[in-house]
mmCIF file of C-alpha atoms in Angstrom:
data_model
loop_
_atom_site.group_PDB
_atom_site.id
_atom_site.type_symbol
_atom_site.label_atom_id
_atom_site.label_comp_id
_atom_site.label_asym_id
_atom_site.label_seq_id
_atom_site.Cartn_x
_atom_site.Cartn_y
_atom_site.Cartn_z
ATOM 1 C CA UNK A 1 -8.855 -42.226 -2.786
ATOM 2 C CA UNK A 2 -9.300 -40.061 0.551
ATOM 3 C CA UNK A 3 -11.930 -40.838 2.645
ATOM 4 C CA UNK A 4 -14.742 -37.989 2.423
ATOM 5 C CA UNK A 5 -12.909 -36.214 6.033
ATOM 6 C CA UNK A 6 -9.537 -36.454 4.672
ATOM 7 C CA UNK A 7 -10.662 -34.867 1.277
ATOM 8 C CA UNK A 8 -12.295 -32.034 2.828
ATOM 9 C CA UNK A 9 -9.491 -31.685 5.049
ATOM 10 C CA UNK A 10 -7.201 -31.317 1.798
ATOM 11 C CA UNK A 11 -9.065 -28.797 0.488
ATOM 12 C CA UNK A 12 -9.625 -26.299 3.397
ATOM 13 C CA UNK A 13 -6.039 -26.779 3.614
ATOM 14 C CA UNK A 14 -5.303 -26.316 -0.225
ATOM 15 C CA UNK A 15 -7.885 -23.097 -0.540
ATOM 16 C CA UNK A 16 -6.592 -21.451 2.793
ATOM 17 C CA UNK A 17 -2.959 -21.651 1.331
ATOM 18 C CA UNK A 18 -4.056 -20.739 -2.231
ATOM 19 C CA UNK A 19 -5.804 -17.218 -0.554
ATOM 20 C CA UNK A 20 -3.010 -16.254 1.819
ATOM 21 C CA UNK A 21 -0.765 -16.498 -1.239
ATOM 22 C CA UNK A 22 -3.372 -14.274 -3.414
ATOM 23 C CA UNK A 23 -3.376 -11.933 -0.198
ATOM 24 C CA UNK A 24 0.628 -11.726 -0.530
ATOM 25 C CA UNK A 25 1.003 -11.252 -3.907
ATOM 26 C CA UNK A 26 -1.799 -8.242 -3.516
ATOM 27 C CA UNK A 27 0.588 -7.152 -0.920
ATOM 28 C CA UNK A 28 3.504 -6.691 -2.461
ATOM 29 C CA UNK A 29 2.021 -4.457 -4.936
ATOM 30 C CA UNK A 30 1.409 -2.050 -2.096
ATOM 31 C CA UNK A 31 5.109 -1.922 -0.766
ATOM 32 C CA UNK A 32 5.931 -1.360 -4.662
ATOM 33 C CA UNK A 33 3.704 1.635 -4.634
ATOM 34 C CA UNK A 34 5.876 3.459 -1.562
ATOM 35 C CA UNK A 35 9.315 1.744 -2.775
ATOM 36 C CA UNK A 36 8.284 4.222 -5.941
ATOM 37 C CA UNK A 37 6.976 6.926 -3.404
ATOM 38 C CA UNK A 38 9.911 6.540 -1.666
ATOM 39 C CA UNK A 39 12.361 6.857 -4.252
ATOM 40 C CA UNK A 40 11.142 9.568 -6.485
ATOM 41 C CA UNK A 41 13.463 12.466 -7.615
ATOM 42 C CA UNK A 42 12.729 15.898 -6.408
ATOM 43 C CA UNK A 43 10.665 17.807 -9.375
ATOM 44 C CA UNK A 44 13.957 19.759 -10.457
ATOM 45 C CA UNK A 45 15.831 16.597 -10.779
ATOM 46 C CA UNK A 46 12.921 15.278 -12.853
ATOM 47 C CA UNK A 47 13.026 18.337 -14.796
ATOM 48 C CA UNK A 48 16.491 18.329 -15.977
ATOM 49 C CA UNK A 49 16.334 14.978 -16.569
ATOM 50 C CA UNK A 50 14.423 14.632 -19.676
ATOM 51 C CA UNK A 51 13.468 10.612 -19.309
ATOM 52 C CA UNK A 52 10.279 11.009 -20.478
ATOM 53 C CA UNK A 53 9.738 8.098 -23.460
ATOM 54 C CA UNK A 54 6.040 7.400 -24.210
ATOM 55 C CA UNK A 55 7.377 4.727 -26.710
ATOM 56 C CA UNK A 56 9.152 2.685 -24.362
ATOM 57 C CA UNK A 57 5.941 3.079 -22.100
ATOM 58 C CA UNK A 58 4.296 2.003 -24.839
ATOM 59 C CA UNK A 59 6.198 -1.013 -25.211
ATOM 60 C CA UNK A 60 5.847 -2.204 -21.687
ATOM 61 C CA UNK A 61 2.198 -1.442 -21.558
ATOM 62 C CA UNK A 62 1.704 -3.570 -24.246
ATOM 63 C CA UNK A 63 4.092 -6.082 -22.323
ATOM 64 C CA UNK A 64 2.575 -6.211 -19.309
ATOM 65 C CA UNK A 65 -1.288 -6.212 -20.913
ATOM 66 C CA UNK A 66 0.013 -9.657 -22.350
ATOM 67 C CA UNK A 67 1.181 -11.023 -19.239
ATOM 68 C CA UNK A 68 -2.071 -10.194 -17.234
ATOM 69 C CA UNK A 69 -3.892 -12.201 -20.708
ATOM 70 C CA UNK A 70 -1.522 -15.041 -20.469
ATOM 71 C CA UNK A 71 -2.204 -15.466 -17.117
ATOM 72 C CA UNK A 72 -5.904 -16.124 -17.331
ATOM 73 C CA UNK A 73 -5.302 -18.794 -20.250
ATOM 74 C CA UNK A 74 -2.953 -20.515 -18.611
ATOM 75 C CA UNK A 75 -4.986 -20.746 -15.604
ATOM 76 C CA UNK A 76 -7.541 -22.089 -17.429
ATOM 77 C CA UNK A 77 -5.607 -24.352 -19.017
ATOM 78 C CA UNK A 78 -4.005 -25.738 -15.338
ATOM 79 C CA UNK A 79 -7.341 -25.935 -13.951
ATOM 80 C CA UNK A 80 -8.873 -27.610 -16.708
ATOM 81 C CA UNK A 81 -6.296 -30.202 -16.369
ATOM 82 C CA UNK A 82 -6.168 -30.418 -12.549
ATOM 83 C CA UNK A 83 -9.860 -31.198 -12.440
ATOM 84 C CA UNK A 84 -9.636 -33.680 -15.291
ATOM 85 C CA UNK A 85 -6.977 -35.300 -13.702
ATOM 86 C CA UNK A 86 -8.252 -34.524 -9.942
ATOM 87 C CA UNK A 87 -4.719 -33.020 -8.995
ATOM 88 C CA UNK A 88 -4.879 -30.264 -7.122
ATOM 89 C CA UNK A 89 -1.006 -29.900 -7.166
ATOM 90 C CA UNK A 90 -1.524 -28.579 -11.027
ATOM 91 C CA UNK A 91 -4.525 -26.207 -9.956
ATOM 92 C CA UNK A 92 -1.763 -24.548 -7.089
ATOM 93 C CA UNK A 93 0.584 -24.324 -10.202
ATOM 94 C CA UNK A 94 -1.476 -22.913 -12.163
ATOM 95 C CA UNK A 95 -2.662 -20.689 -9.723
ATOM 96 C CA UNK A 96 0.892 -19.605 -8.746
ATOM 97 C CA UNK A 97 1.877 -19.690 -12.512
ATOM 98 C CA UNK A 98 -1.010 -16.517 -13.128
ATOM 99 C CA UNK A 99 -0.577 -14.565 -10.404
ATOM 100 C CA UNK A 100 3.181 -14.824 -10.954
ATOM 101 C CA UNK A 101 2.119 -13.447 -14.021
ATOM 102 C CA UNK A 102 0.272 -10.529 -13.406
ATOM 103 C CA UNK A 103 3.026 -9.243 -10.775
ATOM 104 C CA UNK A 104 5.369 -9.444 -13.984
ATOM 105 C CA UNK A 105 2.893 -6.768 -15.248
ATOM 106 C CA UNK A 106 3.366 -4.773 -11.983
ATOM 107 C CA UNK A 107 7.124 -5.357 -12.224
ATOM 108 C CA UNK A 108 7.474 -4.162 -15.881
ATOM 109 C CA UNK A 109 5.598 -0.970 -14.562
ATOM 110 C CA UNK A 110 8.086 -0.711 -11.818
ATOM 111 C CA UNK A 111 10.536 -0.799 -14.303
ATOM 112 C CA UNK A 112 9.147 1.874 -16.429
ATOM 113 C CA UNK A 113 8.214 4.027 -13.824
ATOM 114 C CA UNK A 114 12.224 4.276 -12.824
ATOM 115 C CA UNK A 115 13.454 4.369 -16.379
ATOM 116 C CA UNK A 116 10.857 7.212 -17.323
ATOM 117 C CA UNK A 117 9.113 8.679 -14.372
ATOM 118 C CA UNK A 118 5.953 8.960 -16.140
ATOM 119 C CA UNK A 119 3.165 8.604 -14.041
ATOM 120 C CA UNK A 120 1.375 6.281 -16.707
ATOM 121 C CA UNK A 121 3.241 3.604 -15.638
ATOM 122 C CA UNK A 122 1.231 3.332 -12.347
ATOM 123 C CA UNK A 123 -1.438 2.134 -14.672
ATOM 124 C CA UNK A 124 0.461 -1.041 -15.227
ATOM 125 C CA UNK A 125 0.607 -1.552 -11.265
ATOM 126 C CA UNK A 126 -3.279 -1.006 -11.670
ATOM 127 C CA UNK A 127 -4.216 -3.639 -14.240
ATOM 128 C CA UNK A 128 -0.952 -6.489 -12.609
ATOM 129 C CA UNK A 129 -3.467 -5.606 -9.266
ATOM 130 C CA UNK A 130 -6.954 -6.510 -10.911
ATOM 131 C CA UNK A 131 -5.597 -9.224 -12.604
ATOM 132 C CA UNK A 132 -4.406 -11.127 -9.025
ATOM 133 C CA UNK A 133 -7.828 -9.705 -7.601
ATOM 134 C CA UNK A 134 -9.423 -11.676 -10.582
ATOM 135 C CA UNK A 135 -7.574 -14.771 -9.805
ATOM 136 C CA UNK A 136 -8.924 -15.180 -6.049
ATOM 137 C CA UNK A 137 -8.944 -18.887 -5.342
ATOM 138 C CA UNK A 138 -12.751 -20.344 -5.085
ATOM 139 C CA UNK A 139 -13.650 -22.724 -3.525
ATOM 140 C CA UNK A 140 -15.533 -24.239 -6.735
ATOM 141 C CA UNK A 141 -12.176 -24.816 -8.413
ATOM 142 C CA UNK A 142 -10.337 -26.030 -5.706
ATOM 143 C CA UNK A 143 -13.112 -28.932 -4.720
ATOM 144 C CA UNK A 144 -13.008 -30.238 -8.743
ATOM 145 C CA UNK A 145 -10.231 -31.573 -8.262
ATOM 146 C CA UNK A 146 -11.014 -33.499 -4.914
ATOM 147 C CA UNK A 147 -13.857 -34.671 -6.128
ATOM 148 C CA UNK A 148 -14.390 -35.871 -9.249
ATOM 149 C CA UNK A 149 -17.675 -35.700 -10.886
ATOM 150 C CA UNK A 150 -18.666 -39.256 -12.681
#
């Protein structure tokens, strides 16, 4: 076992690596939004188009909603384990396994939003967002499984 320096050591190192990742992942979201900016058709080009498909919208919304709710089990499955176990190598998996997760959501918006154009598919990038803002490493989780409670 690490002496009580070391451990702490660990875990300022563990938690500052866990929340530039969370800051990242939050990130990319953003350069999705102006890769979609970026790339959208004029409105005649869009018009004549006729992509619209609320059913296939549909389908990814209900996609990505059950990526974002997978995430948070799995999490708490991971962490659960990690502080059982007093690994924090599990609670980074786990932690890179949900917000992995919830930019699947985002992606499978990104996805619809080029198939269909619809706007509704922004809502997707919306919910993949507060999902990784949910997920923000604390410091609570992360010292569990440094220090295990008798």
């Amino acid at each position: 076992m690490m002496n009580q320096s070391g451990a702490d050591a660990g875990l300022e190192v563990r938690l500052r690596t866990l929340r530039i990742l969370w800051a990242v992942f939050l990130t990319t979201i953003g350069l999705y939004v102006l890769v979609t900016v970026s790339a959208r058709p004029s409105a005649d080009e869009l018009a004549e188009g006729g992509r619209d498909n609320p059913a296939l919208l549909m389908a990814l919304a209900v996609a990505g909603l059950s990526t974002v709710a997978i995430s948070f089990v799995l999490k708490r499955s991971f962490y659960a384990r990690a502080a059982e176990r007093g690994d924090p190598a599990q609670l980074q998996q786990g932690f890179i396994i949900a917000v992995v997760l919830c930019e699947t959501c985002v992606l499978i918006g990104l996805v619809g939003l080029f198939i269909t154009w619809n706007s509704y598919a922004y809502a997707l990038f919306v919910l993949g967002a507060l999902g990784i803002a949910l997920h923000f490493p604390r410091r609570e989780d992360v010292a569990a499984t440094y220090y295990k409670r008798p």
